[in-house]
mmCIF file with all atom_site columns, C-alpha atoms in Angstrom:
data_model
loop_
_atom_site.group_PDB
_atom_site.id
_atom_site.type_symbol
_atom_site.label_atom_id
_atom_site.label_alt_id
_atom_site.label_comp_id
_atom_site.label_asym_id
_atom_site.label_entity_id
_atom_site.label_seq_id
_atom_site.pdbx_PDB_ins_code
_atom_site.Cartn_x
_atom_site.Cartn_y
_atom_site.Cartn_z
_atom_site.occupancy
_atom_site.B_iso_or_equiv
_atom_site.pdbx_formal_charge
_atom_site.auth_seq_id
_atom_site.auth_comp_id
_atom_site.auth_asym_id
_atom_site.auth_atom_id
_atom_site.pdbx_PDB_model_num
ATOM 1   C CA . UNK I 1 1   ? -30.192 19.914  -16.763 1.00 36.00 ? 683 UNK I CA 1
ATOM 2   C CA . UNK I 1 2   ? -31.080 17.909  -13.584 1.00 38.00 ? 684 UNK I CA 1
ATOM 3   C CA . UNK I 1 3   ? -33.022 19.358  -10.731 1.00 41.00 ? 685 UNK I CA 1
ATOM 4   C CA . UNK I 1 4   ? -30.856 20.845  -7.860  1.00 41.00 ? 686 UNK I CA 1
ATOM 5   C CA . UNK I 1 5   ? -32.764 18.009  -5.679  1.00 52.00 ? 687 UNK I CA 1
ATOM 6   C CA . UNK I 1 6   ? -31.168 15.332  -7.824  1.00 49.00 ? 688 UNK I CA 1
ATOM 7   C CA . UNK I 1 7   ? -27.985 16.949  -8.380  1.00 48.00 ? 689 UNK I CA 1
ATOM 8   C CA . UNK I 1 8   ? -27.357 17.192  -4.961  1.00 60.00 ? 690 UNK I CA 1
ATOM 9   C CA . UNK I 1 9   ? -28.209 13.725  -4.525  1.00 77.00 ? 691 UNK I CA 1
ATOM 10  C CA . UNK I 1 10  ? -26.716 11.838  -7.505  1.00 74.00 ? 692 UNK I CA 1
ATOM 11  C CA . UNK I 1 11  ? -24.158 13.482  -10.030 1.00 71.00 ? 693 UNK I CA 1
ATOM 12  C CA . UNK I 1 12  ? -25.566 12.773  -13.202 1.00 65.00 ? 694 UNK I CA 1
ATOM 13  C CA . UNK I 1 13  ? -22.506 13.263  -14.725 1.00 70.00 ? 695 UNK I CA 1
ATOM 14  C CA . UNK I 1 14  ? -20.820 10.368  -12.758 1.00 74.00 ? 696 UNK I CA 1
ATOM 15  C CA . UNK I 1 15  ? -22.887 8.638   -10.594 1.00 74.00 ? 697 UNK I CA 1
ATOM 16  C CA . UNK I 1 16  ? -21.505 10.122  -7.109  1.00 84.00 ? 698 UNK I CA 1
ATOM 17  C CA . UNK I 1 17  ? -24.410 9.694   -4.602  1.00 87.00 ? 699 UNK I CA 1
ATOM 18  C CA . UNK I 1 18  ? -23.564 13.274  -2.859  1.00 87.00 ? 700 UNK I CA 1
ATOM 19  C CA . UNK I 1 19  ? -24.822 12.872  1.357   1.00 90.00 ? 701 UNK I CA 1
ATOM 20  C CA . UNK I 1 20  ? -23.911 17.160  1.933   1.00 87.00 ? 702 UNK I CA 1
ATOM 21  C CA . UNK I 1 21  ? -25.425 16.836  5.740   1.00 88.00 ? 703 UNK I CA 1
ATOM 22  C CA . UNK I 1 22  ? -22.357 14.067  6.062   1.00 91.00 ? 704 UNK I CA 1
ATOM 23  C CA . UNK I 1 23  ? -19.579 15.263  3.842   1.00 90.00 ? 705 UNK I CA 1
ATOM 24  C CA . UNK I 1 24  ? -20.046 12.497  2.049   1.00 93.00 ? 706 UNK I CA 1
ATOM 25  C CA . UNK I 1 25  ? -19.899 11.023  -1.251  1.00 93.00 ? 707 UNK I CA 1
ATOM 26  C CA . UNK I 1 26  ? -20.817 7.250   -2.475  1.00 92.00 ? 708 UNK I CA 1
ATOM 27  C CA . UNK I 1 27  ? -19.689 5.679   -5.215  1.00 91.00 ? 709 UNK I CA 1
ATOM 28  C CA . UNK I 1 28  ? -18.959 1.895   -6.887  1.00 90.00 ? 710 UNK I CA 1
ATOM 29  C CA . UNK I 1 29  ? -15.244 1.757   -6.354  1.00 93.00 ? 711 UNK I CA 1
ATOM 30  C CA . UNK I 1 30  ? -15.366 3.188   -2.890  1.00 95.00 ? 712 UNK I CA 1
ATOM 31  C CA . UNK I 1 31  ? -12.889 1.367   -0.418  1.00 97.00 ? 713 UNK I CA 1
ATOM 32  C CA . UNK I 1 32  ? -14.269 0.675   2.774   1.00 95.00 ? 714 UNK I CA 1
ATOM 33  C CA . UNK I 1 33  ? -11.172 2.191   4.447   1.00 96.00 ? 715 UNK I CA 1
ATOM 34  C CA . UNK I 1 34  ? -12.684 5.287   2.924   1.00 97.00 ? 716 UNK I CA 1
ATOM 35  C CA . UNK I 1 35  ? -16.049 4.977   3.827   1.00 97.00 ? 717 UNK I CA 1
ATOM 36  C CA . UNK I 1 36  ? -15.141 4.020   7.435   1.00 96.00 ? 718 UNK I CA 1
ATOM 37  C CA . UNK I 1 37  ? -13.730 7.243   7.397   1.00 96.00 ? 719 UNK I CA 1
ATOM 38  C CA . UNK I 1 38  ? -16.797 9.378   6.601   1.00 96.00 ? 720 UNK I CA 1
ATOM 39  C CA . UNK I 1 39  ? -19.222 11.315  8.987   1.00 95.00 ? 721 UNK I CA 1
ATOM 40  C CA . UNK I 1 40  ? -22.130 8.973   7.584   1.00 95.00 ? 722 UNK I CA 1
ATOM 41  C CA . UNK I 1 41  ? -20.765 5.817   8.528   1.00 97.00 ? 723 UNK I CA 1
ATOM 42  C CA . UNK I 1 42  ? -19.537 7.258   11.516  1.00 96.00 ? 724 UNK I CA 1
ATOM 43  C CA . UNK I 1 43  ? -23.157 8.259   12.448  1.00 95.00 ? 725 UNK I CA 1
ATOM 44  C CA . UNK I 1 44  ? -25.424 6.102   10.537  1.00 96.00 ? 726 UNK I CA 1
ATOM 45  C CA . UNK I 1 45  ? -24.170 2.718   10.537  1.00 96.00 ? 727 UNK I CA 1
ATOM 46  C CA . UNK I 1 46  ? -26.100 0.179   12.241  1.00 95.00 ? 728 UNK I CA 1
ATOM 47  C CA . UNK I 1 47  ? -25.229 -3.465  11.369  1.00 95.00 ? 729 UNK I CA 1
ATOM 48  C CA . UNK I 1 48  ? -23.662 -5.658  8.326   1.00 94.00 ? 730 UNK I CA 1
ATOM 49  C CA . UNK I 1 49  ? -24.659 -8.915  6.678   1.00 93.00 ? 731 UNK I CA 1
ATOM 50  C CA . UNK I 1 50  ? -21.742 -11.506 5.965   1.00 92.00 ? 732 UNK I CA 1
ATOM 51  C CA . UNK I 1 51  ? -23.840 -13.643 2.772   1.00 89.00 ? 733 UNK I CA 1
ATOM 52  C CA . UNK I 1 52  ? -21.242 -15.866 2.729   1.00 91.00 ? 734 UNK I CA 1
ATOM 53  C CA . UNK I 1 53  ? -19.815 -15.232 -0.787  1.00 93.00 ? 735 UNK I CA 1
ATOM 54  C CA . UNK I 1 54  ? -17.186 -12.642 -0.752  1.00 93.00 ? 736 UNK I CA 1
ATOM 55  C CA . UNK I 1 55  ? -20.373 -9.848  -0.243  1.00 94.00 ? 737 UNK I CA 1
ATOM 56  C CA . UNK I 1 56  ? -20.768 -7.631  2.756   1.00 94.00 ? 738 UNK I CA 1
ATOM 57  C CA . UNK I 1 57  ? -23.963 -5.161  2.754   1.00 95.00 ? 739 UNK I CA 1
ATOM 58  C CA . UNK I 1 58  ? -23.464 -2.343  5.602   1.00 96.00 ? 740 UNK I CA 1
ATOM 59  C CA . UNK I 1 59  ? -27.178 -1.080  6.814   1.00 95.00 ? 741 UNK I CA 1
ATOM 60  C CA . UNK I 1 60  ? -27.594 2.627   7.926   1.00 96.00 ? 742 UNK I CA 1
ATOM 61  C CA . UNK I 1 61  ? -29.857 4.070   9.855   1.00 95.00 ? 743 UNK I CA 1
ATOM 62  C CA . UNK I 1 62  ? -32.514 6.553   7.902   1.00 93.00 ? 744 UNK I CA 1
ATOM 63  C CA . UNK I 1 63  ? -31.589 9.864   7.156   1.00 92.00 ? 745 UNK I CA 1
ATOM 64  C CA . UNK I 1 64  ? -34.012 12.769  5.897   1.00 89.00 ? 746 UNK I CA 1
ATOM 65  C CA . UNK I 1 65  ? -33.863 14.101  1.982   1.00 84.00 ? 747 UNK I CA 1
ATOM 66  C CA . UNK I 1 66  ? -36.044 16.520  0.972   1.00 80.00 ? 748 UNK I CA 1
ATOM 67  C CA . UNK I 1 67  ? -39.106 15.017  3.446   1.00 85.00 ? 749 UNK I CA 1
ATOM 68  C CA . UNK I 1 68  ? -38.384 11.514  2.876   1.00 88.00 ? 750 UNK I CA 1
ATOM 69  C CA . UNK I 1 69  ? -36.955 8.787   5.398   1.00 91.00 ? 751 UNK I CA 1
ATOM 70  C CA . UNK I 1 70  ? -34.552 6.737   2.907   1.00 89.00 ? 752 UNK I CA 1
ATOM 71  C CA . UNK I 1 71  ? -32.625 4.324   4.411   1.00 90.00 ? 753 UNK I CA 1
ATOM 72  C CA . UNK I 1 72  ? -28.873 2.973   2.386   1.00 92.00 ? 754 UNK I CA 1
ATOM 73  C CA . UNK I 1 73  ? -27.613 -0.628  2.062   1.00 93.00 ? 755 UNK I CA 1
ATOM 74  C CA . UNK I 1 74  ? -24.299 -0.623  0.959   1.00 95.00 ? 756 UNK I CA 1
ATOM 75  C CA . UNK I 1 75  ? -22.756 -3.756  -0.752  1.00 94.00 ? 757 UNK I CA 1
ATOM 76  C CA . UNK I 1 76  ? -19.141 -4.232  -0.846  1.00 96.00 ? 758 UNK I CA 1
ATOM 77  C CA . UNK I 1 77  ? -17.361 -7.253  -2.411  1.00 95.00 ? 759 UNK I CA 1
ATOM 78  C CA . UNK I 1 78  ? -14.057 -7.717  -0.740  1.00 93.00 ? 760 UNK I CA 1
ATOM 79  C CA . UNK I 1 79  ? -13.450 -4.238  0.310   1.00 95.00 ? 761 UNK I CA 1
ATOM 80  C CA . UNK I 1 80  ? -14.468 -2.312  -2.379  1.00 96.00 ? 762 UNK I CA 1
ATOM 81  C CA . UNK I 1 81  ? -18.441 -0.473  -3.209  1.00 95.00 ? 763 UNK I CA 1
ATOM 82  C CA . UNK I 1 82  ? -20.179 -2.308  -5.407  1.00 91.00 ? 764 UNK I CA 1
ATOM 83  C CA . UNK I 1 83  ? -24.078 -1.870  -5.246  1.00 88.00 ? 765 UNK I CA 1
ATOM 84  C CA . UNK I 1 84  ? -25.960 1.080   -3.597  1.00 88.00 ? 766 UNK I CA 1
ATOM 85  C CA . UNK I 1 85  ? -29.293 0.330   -2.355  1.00 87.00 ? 767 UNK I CA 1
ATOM 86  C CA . UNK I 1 86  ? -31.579 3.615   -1.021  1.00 84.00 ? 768 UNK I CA 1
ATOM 87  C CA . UNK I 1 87  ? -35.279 2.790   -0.076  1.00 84.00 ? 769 UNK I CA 1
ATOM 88  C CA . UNK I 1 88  ? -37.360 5.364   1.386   1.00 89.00 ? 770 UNK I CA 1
ATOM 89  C CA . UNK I 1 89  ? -39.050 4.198   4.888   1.00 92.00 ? 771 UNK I CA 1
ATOM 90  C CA . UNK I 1 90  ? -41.545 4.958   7.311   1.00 93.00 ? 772 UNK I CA 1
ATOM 91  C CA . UNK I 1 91  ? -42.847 3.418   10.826  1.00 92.00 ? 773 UNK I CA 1
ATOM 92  C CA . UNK I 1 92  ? -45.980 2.223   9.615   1.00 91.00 ? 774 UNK I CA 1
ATOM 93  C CA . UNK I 1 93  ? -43.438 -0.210  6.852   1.00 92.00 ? 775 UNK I CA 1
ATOM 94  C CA . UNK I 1 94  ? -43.446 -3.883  7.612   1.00 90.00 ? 776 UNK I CA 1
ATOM 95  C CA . UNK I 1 95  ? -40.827 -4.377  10.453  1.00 86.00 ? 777 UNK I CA 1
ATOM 96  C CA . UNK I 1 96  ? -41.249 -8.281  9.764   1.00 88.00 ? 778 UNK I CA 1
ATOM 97  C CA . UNK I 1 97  ? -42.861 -10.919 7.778   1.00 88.00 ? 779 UNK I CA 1
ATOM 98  C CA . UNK I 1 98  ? -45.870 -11.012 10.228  1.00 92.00 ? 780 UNK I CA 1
ATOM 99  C CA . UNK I 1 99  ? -46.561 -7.611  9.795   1.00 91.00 ? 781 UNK I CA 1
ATOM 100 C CA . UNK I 1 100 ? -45.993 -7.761  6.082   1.00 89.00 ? 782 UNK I CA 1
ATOM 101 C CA . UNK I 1 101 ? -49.478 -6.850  3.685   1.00 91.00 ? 783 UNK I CA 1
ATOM 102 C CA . UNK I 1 102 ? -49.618 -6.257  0.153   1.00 89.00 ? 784 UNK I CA 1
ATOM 103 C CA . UNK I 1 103 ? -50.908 -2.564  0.651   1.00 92.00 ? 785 UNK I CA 1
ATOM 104 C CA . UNK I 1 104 ? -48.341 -1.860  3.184   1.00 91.00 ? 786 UNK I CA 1
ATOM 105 C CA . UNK I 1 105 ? -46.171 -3.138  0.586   1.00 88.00 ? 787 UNK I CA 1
ATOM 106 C CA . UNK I 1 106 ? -48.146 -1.206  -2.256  1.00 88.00 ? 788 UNK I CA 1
ATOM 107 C CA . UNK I 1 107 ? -48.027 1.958   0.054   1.00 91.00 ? 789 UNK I CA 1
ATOM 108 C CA . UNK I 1 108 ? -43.820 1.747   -0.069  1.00 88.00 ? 790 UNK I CA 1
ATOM 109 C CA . UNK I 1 109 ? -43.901 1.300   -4.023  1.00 85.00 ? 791 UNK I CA 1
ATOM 110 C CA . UNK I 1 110 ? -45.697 4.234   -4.842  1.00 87.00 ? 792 UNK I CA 1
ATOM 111 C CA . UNK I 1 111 ? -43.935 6.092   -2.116  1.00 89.00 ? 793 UNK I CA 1
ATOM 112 C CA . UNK I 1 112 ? -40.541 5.105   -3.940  1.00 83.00 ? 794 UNK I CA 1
ATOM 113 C CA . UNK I 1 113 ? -42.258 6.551   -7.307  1.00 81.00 ? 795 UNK I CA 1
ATOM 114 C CA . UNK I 1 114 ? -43.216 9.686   -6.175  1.00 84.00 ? 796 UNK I CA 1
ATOM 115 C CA . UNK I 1 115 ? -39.393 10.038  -4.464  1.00 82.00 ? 797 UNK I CA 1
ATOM 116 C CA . UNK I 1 116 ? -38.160 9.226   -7.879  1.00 76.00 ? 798 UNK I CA 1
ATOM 117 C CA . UNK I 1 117 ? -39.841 11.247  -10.453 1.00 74.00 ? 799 UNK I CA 1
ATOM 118 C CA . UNK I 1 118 ? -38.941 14.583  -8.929  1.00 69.00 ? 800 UNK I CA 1
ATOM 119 C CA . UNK I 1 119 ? -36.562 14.144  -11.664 1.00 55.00 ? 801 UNK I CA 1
ATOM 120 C CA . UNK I 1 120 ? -38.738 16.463  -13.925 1.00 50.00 ? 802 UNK I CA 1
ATOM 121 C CA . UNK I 1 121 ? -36.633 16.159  -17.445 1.00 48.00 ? 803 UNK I CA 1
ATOM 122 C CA . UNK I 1 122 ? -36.910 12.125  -17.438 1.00 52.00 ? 804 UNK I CA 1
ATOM 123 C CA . UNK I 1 123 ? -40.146 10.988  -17.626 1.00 54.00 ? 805 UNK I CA 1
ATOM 124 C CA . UNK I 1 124 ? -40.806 7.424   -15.855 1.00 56.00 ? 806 UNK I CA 1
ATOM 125 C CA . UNK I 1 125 ? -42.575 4.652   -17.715 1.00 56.00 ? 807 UNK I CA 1
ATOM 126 C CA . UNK I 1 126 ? -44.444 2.050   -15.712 1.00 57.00 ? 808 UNK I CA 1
ATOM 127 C CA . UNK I 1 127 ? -44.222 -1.569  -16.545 1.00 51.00 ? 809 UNK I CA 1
ATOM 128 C CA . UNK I 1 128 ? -45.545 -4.977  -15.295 1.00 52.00 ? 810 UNK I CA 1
ATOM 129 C CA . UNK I 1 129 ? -43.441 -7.430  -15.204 1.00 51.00 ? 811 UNK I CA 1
ATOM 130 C CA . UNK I 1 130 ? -43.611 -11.254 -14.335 1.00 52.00 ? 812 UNK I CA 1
ATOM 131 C CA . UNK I 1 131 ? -47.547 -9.302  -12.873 1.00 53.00 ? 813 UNK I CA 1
ATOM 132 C CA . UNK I 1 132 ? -45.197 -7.150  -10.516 1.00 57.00 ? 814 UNK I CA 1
ATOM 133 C CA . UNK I 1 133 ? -45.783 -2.770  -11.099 1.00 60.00 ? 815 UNK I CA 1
ATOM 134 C CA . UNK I 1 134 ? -42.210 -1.448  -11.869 1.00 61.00 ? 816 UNK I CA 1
ATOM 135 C CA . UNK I 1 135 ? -41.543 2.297   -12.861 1.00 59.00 ? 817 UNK I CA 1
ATOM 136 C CA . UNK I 1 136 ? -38.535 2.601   -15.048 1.00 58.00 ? 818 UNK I CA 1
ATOM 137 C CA . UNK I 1 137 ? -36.449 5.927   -15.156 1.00 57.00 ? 819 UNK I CA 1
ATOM 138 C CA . UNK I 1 138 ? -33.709 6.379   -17.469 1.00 56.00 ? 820 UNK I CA 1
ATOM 139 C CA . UNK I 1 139 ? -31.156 8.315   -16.043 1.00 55.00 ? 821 UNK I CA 1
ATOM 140 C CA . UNK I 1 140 ? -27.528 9.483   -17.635 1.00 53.00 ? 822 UNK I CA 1
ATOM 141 C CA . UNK I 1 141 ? -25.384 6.734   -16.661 1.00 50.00 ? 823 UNK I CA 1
ATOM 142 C CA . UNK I 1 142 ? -28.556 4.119   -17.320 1.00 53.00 ? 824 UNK I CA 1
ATOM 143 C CA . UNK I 1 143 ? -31.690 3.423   -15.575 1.00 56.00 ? 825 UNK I CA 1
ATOM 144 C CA . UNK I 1 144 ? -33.400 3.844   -12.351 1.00 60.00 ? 826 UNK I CA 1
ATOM 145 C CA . UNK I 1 145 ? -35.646 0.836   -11.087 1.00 60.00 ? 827 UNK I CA 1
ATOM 146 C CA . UNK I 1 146 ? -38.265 0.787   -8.718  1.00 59.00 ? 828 UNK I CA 1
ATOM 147 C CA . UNK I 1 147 ? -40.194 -2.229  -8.196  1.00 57.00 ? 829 UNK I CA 1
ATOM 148 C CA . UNK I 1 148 ? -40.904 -5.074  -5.944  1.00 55.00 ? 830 UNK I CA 1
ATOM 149 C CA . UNK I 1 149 ? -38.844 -8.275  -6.492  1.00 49.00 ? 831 UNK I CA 1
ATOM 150 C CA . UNK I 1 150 ? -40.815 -11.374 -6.879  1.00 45.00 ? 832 UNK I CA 1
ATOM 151 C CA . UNK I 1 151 ? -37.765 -13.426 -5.441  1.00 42.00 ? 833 UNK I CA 1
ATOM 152 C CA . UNK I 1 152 ? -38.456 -15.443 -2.324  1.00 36.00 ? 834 UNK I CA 1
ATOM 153 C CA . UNK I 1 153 ? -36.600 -13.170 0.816   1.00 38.00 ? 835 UNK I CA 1
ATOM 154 C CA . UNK I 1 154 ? -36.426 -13.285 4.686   1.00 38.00 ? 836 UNK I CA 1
ATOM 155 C CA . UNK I 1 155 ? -37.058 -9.634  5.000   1.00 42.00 ? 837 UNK I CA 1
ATOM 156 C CA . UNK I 1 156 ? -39.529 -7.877  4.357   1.00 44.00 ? 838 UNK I CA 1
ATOM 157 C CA . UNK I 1 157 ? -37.864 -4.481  2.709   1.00 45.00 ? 839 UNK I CA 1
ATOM 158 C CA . UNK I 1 158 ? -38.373 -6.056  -0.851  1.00 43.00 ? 840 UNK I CA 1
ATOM 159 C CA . UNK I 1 159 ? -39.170 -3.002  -2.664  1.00 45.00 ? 841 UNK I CA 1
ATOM 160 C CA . UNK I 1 160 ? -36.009 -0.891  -2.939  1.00 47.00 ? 842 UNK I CA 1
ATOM 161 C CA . UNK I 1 161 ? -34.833 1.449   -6.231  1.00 45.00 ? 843 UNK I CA 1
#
């Protein structure tokens, strides 16, 4: 049995990422008709990268869950949902690469983690790979990643689950 903190978050069941304060729910499939539609976007939306490629990720503005700031990048290929990116945030995060550190970096990993594992029937592991922390959490429909990706970026919001 999930906690009600995930539950009303993610449906384990199906992988519906449930936003209650915005009568909405998120899910791979989603048209973006539909999502233009919802309170969230309505509110939250603040800008959308074109990569070039058939890919459009939609940025939102931070919202609060249970005490954290966690920000959504939604990716849609064409104009349906097909990867869901949620990253907790705070001011003192890197804004750009000048003001990027490793322990500001450090600081949003473990901040990630401890977001995370208030799933309290799934245990995390932790696991370095390619020298890089990563905390793995299996979840129903597969795993949960958080870690910071060793890929050359031009922003600075590298760590994301």
């Amino acid at each position: 049995m999930a906690s009600i903190f995930w539950d009303t978050l993610i449906n384990s069941e199906n992988g519906v990422i449930v936003l209650e304060s915005f009568t909405t729910r998120l899910y791979k499939g989603m048209k973006w008709n539909q999502l233009k539609q919802t309170d969230f976007y309505k509110e939250k939306y603040q800008n959308i990268g074109d990569v070039k490629t058939g890919y459009f990720w939609y940025h939102f503005k931070s919202i609060e869950i249970t005490g954290y700031q966690v920000s959504f990048s939604l990716c849609f290929l064409g104009d349906q949902l097909d990867i869901i990116h949620m990253n907790t945030c705070e001011s003192t995060d890197a804004k750009d690469w000048n003001d990027w550190t490793e322990e500001k970096e450090m600081r949003v990993f473990h901040r990630n983690n401890a977001f995370l594992i208030r799933i309290p029937e799934m245990p995390p592991t932790q696991k370095k790979e390619n020298t890089l922390p990563k905390l793995h959490l299996p979840v129903s429909l597969g795993k949960c990643v958080v870690g910071l990706r060793s890929e050359k970026c031009s922003q600075p919001d590298r760590n994301q689950f």
